[in-house]
Amino acid sequence: MSLVMTSSMQEKRNIILECALDLFAEKGYVNTPVRDIIDRSGFGTGTFYKYFNNKEKVLTVLLDAFLGQIIASVNEFFAKEKNLYLRFIESKRAILEVFIQNEKMAEIYSRVRGTDGNIGQCIKDFDDRFIFYLAQNNEYGIHSGTFRDVPVLPIACATLATINYFVYKWIVMKEISAEEMISMVISFHNTLAIGLFEPEHHDRIYGEDYKT
């Protein structure tokens, strides 16, 4: 039976999530025990476990909210832009802008990747949902006759891998700026689009519809 939330309960839950987000960013997810989250929140142990079974559940909720922001940002862009070439390219900018607006979450996401056990499962669930969403958008391009009829899963995986790589270089390694990160991801997808789009639609790539 799910817990019915009052406004007061929702506020307490949000405070716990905010404290966990800060601590995960400051100390690292692995190095943050539940006790630290409880102490930072100012609530008792029972309050924490009323809303979360464990630390992994906290991470899952944070990742769910993060992915929700990414999807909402892309959907908002799609509602305004109907050109499928611009959708394919510029939706990646919309995704990265969510990472930039949520630096703490971007760093947590990047640092916990590849971790074994329950943490790895949290990230896998996030990635699987993200890839499914990207693949659906690519399917739309194929069904409209704009994209070549190619397997959509490898393209979606390539998009996610490219985003993850450049986000890591930006937020963890500090080797590139946010602007450089966006430029590199856009450049990759510009090149990918040449092979993805049907030849009769190449005017969208080489013509006036899009300029870098």
Coordinates of C-alpha atoms in Angstrom, one line a residue:
M1 CA 0.0 0.0 0.0
S2 CA 1.5 3.3 -1.1
L3 CA 2.0 6.1 1.4
V4 CA -0.5 9.0 1.1
M5 CA 1.4 12.2 1.3
T6 CA 0.2 15.3 3.0
S7 CA 1.9 18.6 2.2
S8 CA 3.9 18.4 5.4
M9 CA 5.1 14.9 4.6
Q10 CA 6.0 15.9 1.1
E11 CA 8.1 18.8 2.4
K12 CA 10.0 16.5 4.8
R13 CA 10.6 14.1 2.0
N14 CA 11.9 16.9 -0.3
I15 CA 14.2 18.1 2.5
I16 CA 15.7 14.6 2.8
L17 CA 16.2 14.5 -0.9
E18 CA 17.9 17.9 -1.0
C19 CA 20.2 16.9 1.9
A20 CA 21.1 13.7 0.2
L21 CA 21.8 15.5 -3.1
D22 CA 24.1 18.0 -1.4
L23 CA 26.0 15.2 0.5
F24 CA 26.3 12.9 -2.5
A25 CA 27.9 15.9 -4.4
E26 CA 30.1 16.9 -1.5
K27 CA 31.3 13.5 -0.3
G28 CA 30.4 11.1 -3.1
Y29 CA 27.5 8.6 -3.1
V30 CA 29.6 5.7 -1.8
N31 CA 31.1 7.8 1.1
T32 CA 27.7 9.1 2.3
P33 CA 26.1 6.9 4.9
V34 CA 22.4 7.1 5.7
R35 CA 23.2 8.5 9.1
D36 CA 24.8 11.6 7.5
I37 CA 21.7 12.2 5.5
I38 CA 19.5 11.9 8.6
D39 CA 21.8 14.2 10.6
R40 CA 21.9 16.8 7.8
S41 CA 18.1 16.8 7.5
G42 CA 17.5 17.3 11.2
F43 CA 14.9 14.6 11.3
G44 CA 14.9 11.3 13.2
T45 CA 15.8 7.9 11.8
G46 CA 12.2 6.9 11.7
T47 CA 11.3 9.8 9.5
F48 CA 14.0 8.8 6.9
Y49 CA 12.8 5.2 6.8
K50 CA 9.2 6.3 6.5
Y51 CA 10.0 7.6 3.0
F52 CA 13.0 5.6 1.9
N53 CA 14.0 2.0 2.4
N54 CA 17.7 2.7 1.9
K55 CA 20.2 5.0 0.3
E56 CA 19.7 3.3 -3.1
K57 CA 16.1 4.3 -3.1
V58 CA 17.1 8.0 -2.5
L59 CA 19.4 7.8 -5.5
T60 CA 16.7 6.2 -7.6
V61 CA 14.2 9.0 -6.7
L62 CA 16.8 11.6 -7.6
L63 CA 17.6 9.9 -10.9
D64 CA 13.9 9.6 -11.8
A65 CA 13.4 13.3 -11.2
F66 CA 16.5 14.1 -13.2
L67 CA 15.3 12.0 -16.2
G68 CA 11.9 13.6 -15.9
Q69 CA 13.5 17.0 -16.3
I70 CA 15.4 15.9 -19.4
I71 CA 12.3 14.4 -21.0
A72 CA 10.2 17.4 -20.2
S73 CA 12.9 19.7 -21.7
V74 CA 13.0 17.7 -24.9
N75 CA 9.2 17.5 -25.2
E76 CA 9.0 21.2 -24.7
F77 CA 11.5 21.7 -27.5
F78 CA 9.6 19.3 -29.8
A79 CA 6.4 21.2 -29.2
K80 CA 7.9 24.3 -30.7
E81 CA 10.1 22.7 -33.4
K82 CA 8.7 20.5 -36.2
N83 CA 11.8 20.3 -38.4
L84 CA 13.0 16.7 -37.8
Y85 CA 16.6 17.6 -38.6
L86 CA 16.6 20.4 -36.0
R87 CA 14.8 18.1 -33.6
F88 CA 17.5 15.4 -34.0
I89 CA 20.4 17.9 -33.5
E90 CA 19.1 20.5 -31.1
S91 CA 17.3 18.1 -28.8
K92 CA 20.8 17.2 -27.6
R93 CA 21.4 20.8 -26.6
A94 CA 18.1 20.7 -24.6
I95 CA 19.3 17.5 -22.8
L96 CA 22.7 19.0 -22.0
E97 CA 21.2 22.3 -20.7
V98 CA 19.4 20.2 -18.1
F99 CA 22.8 18.7 -17.0
I100 CA 24.2 22.2 -16.8
Q101 CA 21.3 23.5 -14.8
N102 CA 21.7 20.5 -12.4
E103 CA 25.5 20.4 -11.8
K104 CA 25.3 18.4 -8.6
M105 CA 23.1 15.7 -10.2
A106 CA 25.3 15.7 -13.3
E107 CA 28.3 15.0 -11.1
I108 CA 26.6 12.3 -9.1
Y109 CA 25.3 10.6 -12.2
S110 CA 28.8 10.7 -13.8
R111 CA 30.7 9.5 -10.8
V112 CA 28.5 6.5 -9.8
R113 CA 28.5 5.1 -13.3
G114 CA 30.1 1.6 -13.5
T115 CA 29.5 0.9 -9.8
D116 CA 28.5 -2.6 -9.0
G117 CA 25.4 -3.8 -7.2
N118 CA 22.3 -1.8 -6.4
I119 CA 23.9 1.5 -7.5
G120 CA 24.8 0.0 -10.9
Q121 CA 21.2 -1.2 -11.2
C122 CA 19.9 2.4 -10.5
I123 CA 22.1 3.7 -13.3
K124 CA 21.1 0.9 -15.6
D125 CA 17.4 1.6 -15.0
F126 CA 18.0 5.3 -15.8
D127 CA 20.0 4.5 -18.9
D128 CA 17.5 2.0 -20.2
R129 CA 14.6 4.5 -19.9
F130 CA 16.7 7.2 -21.5
I131 CA 17.7 5.0 -24.4
F132 CA 14.0 3.9 -24.8
Y133 CA 13.0 7.5 -25.0
L134 CA 15.7 8.4 -27.6
A135 CA 14.9 5.3 -29.6
Q136 CA 11.2 6.3 -29.8
N137 CA 12.1 9.7 -31.2
N138 CA 14.3 8.0 -33.8
E139 CA 11.5 5.7 -34.7
Y140 CA 9.3 8.7 -35.4
G141 CA 11.8 10.0 -37.9
I142 CA 11.8 6.6 -39.7
H143 CA 8.1 6.3 -39.8
S144 CA 7.8 9.8 -41.3
G145 CA 10.2 8.8 -44.1
T146 CA 12.8 11.4 -43.1
F147 CA 15.3 8.9 -41.5
R148 CA 16.7 5.8 -43.2
D149 CA 15.2 2.6 -42.0
V150 CA 18.0 1.6 -39.7
P151 CA 18.1 0.0 -36.2
V152 CA 17.3 2.7 -33.7
L153 CA 18.8 1.1 -30.7
P154 CA 22.5 1.6 -31.7
I155 CA 21.8 5.2 -32.6
A156 CA 20.2 5.8 -29.2
C157 CA 23.1 4.1 -27.4
A158 CA 25.6 6.1 -29.3
T159 CA 23.8 9.3 -28.3
L160 CA 23.8 8.3 -24.6
A161 CA 27.4 7.2 -24.7
T162 CA 28.5 10.5 -26.4
I163 CA 26.6 12.6 -23.8
N164 CA 28.0 10.6 -20.9
Y165 CA 31.6 11.0 -22.2
F166 CA 31.5 14.7 -22.7
V167 CA 29.5 15.3 -19.5
Y168 CA 32.2 13.4 -17.6
K169 CA 35.0 15.5 -19.3
W170 CA 33.1 18.6 -18.3
I171 CA 31.8 18.0 -14.7
V172 CA 34.3 15.5 -13.4
M173 CA 37.6 16.0 -15.3
K174 CA 37.1 19.7 -15.7
E175 CA 38.8 19.4 -19.1
I176 CA 36.2 21.3 -21.2
S177 CA 33.7 24.0 -20.6
A178 CA 30.0 23.6 -20.8
E179 CA 30.0 25.4 -24.1
E180 CA 32.6 23.1 -25.5
M181 CA 30.7 20.1 -24.3
I182 CA 27.6 21.2 -26.1
S183 CA 29.6 22.0 -29.3
M184 CA 31.2 18.6 -29.4
V185 CA 27.9 16.7 -28.9
I186 CA 26.2 18.8 -31.5
S187 CA 29.1 18.3 -33.9
F188 CA 28.9 14.5 -33.5
H189 CA 25.2 14.4 -34.2
N190 CA 25.5 16.7 -37.1
T191 CA 27.9 14.1 -38.7
L192 CA 25.6 11.3 -37.6
A193 CA 22.7 13.0 -39.3
I194 CA 24.4 12.8 -42.7
G195 CA 24.2 9.0 -42.7
L196 CA 20.8 8.9 -40.9
F197 CA 18.7 11.1 -43.2
E198 CA 17.3 9.9 -46.4
P199 CA 19.2 11.5 -49.4
E200 CA 16.1 13.5 -50.5
H201 CA 16.2 15.2 -47.1
H202 CA 19.9 16.2 -47.3
D203 CA 19.0 19.7 -48.2
R204 CA 18.0 20.1 -44.5
I205 CA 21.6 19.4 -43.7
Y206 CA 23.5 21.3 -46.4
G207 CA 20.9 23.9 -47.1
E208 CA 19.6 26.9 -45.1
D209 CA 17.5 25.1 -42.6
Y210 CA 20.4 24.7 -40.2
K211 CA 23.6 26.6 -39.5
T212 CA 26.2 25.8 -36.9

